[in-house]
Coordinates of C-alpha atoms and ligand atoms in Angstrom, one line a residue:
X1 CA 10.4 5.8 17.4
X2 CA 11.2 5.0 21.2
X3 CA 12.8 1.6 19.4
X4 CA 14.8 2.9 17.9
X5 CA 18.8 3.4 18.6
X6 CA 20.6 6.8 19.3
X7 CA 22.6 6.1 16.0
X8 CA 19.7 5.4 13.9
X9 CA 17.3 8.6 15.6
X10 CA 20.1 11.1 14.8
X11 CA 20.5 9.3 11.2
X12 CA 16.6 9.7 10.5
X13 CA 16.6 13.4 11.9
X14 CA 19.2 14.3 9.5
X15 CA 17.6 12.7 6.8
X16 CA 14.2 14.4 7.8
X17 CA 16.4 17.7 8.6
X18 CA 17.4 17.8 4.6
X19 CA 14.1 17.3 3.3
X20 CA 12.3 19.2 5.3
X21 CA 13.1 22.7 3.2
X22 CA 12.0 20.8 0.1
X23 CA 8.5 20.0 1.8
X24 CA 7.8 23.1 3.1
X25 CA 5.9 24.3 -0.1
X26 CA 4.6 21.3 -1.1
X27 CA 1.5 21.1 1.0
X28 CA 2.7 19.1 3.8
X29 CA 0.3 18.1 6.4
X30 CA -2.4 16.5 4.6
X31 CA -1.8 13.5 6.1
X32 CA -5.5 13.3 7.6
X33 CA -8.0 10.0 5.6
X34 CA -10.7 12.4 3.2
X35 CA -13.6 10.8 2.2
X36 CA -14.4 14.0 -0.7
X37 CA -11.6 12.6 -3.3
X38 CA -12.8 14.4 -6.5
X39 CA -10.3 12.9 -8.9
X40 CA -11.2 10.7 -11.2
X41 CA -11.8 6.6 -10.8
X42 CA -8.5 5.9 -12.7
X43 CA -6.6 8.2 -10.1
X44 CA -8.8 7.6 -6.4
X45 CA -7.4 7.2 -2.6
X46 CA -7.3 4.6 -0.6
X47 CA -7.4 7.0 1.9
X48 CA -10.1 5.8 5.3
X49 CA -13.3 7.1 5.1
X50 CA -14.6 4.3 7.7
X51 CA -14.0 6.7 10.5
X52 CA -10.1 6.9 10.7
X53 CA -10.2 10.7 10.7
X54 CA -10.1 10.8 14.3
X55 CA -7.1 9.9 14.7
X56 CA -6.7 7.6 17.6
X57 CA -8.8 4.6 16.2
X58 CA -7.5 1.5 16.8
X59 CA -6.6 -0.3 13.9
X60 CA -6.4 -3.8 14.6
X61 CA -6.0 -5.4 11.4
X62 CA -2.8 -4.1 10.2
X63 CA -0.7 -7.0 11.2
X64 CA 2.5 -4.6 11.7
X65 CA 4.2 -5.6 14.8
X66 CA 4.5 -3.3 17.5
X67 CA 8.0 -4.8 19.4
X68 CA 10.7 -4.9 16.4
X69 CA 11.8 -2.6 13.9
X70 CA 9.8 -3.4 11.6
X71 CA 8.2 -1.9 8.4
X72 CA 5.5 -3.3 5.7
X73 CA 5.6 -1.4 2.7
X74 CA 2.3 -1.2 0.7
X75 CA 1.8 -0.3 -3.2
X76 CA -2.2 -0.3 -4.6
X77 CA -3.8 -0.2 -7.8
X78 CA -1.4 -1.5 -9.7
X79 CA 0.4 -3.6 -12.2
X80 CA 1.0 -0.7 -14.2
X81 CA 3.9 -1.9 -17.1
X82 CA 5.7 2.0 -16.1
X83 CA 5.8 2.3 -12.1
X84 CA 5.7 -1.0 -11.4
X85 CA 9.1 -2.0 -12.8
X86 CA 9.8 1.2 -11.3
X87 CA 9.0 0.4 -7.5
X88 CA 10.3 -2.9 -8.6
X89 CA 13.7 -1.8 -9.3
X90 CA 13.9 0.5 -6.1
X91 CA 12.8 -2.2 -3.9
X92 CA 15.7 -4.8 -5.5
X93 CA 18.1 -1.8 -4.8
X94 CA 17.3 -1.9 -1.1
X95 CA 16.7 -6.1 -0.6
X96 CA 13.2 -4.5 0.7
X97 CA 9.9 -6.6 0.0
X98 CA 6.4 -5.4 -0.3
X99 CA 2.7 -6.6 -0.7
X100 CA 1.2 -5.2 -3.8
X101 CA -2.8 -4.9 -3.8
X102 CA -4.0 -5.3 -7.5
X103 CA -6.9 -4.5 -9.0
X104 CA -8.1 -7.6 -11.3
X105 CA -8.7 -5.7 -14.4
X106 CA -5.0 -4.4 -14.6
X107 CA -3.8 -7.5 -13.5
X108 CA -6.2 -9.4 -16.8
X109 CA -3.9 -6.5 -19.0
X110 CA -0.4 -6.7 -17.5
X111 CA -0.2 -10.3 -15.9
X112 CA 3.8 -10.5 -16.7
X113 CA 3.5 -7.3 -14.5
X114 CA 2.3 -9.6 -11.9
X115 CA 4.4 -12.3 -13.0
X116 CA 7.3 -9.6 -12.4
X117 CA 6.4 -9.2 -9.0
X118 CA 6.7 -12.2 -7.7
X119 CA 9.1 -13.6 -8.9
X120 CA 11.2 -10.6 -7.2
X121 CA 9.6 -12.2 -3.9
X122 CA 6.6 -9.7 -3.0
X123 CA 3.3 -11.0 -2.2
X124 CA -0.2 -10.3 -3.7
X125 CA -3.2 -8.5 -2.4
X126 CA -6.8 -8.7 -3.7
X127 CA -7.7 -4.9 -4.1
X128 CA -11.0 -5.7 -6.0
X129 CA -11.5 -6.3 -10.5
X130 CA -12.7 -2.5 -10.6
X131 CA -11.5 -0.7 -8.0
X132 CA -14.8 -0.7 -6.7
X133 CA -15.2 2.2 -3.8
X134 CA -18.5 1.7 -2.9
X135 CA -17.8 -2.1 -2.7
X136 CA -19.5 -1.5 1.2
X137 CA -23.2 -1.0 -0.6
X138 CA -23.2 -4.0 -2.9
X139 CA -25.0 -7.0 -2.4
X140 CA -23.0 -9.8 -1.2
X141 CA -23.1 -11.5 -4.7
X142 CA -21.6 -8.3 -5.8
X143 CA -18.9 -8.5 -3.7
X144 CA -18.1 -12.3 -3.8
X145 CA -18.1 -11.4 -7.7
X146 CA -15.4 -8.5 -7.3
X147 CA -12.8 -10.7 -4.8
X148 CA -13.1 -13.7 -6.8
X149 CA -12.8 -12.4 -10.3
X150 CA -9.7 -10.7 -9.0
X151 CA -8.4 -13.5 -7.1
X152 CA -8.5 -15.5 -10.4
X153 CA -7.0 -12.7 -12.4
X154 CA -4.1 -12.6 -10.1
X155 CA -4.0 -16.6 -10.4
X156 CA -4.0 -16.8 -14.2
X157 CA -1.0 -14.6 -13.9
X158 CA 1.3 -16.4 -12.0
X159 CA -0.5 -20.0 -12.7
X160 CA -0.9 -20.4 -9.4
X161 CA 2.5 -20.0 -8.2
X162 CA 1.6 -18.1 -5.2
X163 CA -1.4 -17.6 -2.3
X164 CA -3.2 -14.4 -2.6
X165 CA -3.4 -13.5 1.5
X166 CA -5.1 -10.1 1.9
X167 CA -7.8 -8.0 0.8
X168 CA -7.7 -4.2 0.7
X169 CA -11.2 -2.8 0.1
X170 CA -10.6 0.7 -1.9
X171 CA -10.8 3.7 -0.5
X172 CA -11.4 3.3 3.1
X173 CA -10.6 0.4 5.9
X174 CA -12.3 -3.1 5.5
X175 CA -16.0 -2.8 6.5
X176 CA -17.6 -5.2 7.9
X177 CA -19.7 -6.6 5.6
X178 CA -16.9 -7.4 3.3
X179 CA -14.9 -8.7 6.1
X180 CA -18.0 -11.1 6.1
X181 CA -17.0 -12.7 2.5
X182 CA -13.1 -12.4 3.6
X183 CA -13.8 -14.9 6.0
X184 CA -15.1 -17.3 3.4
X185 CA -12.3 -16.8 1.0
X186 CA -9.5 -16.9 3.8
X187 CA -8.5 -13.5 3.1
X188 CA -6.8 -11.3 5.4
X189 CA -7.6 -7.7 5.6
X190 CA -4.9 -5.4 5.2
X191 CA -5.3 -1.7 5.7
X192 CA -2.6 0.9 6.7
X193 CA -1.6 3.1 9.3
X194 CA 0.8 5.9 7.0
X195 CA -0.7 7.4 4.3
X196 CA 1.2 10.4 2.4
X197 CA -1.4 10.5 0.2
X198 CA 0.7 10.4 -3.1
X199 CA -2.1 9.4 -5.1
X200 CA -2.7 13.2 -5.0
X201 CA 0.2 14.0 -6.4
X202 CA 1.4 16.3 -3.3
X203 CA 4.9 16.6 -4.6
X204 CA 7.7 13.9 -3.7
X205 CA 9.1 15.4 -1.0
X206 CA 5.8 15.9 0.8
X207 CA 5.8 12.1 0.9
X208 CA 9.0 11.8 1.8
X209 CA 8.1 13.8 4.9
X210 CA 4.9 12.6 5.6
X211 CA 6.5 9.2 5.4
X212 CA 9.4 9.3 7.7
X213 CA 7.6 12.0 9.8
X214 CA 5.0 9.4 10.8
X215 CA 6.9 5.9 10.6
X216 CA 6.9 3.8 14.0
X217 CA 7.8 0.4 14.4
X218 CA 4.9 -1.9 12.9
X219 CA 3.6 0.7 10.8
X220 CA 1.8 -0.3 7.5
X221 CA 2.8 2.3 5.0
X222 CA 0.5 3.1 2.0
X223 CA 1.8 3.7 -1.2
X224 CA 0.7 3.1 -5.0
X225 CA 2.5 2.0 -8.0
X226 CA -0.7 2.5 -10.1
X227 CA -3.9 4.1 -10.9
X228 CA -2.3 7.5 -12.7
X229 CA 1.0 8.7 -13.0
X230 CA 2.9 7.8 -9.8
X231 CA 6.4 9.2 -10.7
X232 CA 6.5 11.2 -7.7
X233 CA 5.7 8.5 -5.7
X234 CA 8.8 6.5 -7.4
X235 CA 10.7 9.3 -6.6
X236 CA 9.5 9.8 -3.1
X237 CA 10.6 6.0 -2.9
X238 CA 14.4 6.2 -2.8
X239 CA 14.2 8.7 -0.2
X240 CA 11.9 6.8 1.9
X241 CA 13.4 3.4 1.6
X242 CA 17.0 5.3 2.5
X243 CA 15.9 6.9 5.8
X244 CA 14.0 3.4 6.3
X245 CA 17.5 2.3 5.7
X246 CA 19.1 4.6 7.9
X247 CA 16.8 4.2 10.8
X248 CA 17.5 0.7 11.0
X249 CA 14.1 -0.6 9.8
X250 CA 13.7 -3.9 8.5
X251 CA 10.8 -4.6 5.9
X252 CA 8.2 -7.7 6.5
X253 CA 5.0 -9.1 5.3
X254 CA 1.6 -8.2 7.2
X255 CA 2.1 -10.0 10.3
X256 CA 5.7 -11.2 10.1
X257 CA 8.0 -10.4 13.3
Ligands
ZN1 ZN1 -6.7 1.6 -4.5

């Protein structure tokens, strides 16, 4: 946070100062990637299992920028027809834009989801047709077979009204041999450098504190609007995108200054 302005530090210290007594007992702290998930398909991380639970890899591929005051905000395994318009609504309510990383099934369910979200000026990312976690052991047909499917999904839905950028493989960082087909399809891979981990449902302020408590210029924050019931995320999110607010962060695409 060395960007940021005296102003805008004591604003996101008081901000983190009146949440911080909500958080206390809601399991803050598990902010670390886990590769042992136990919940069910419908309801999995995208939590790094590629080695990130060191701490201090280097993770190239984000795009954030590292000189403004910038944010990207993140939401997977969506469209879902509930959060969605949820996040949706949030996100209008503070002029912020996101990427959204859908998984092609969903998207062949709910395309005026997808329809919904662009329009409002966010942009698309390929997060596999099944949510496939162990997308890192399949053949390469396998995997050519899970981008594409989704990548038409996603351009049946908005007839082609917008270029699908990035990929986010689920469950861990991009490995490298599906960066391999990336490269093929032009894709971008996108994966994160904040996760609160609110597809585990740690309570809303816990993400609200894991959030702003780890935020830095250029960070890539992980989110999802999908895959379960994510109101505590969508309430974590007014929060979050008010200290963003506060703090004087401004929200880009993967890559933008
Ligand atoms: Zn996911």
């Amino acid at each position: 946070m060395n960007n940021l302005s005296w102003p805008a530090t004591i604003i996101l210290g008081i901000v983190l100062g009146l949440i911080a007594g909500a958080a206390e007992n809601a399991g803050v702290g598990q902010n670390e990637p886990s590769a042992s998930a136990s919940e069910s398909p419908s309801a999995t991380p995208d939590s790094g299992s590629g080695g990130g639970s060191g701490g201090g890899e280097t993770n190239p591929d984000t795009g954030g920028s590292t000189e403004a005051n910038t944010v990207t905000l993140t939401f997977d395994d969506g469209p879902h027809p509930v959060y969605t318009q949820q996040v949706l609504k949030l996100l209008e309510e503070h002029d912020a834009i996101a990427v959204f990383c859908m998984v092609g099934q969903r998207a062949r369910e709910h395309p005026e989801v997808v329809r919904q979200v662009v329009d409002a000026g966010h942009a698309l990312c390929n997060h596999t047709d099944s949510h496939d976690e162990q997308l890192s052991g399949r053949t390469r047909e396998q995997i050519e077979r899970q981008i594409g499917e989704t990548d038409e999904a996603l351009d049946a839905a908005v007839g082609g009204d917008t270029e699908v950028r990035w990929f986010r493989q689920p469950g861990t960082y991009v490995q490298p041999q599906v960066r391999a087909v990336l490269d093929d399809d032009e894709l971008e891979p996108l994966d994160w450098t904040v996760d609160p981990r609110d597809w585990s449902r740690p309570g809303s302020a816990s993400i609200v504190q894991d959030v702003l408590g780890q935020v830095e210029p250029g960070s890539v924050i992980l989110l999802h609007d999908g895959g379960g019931d994510r109101s505590q995320t969508v309430a974590a999110l007014d929060q979050i995108l008010t200290g963003l607010d506060a703090a004087g962060y401004r929200y880009v695409l993967p890559g933008d200054p």
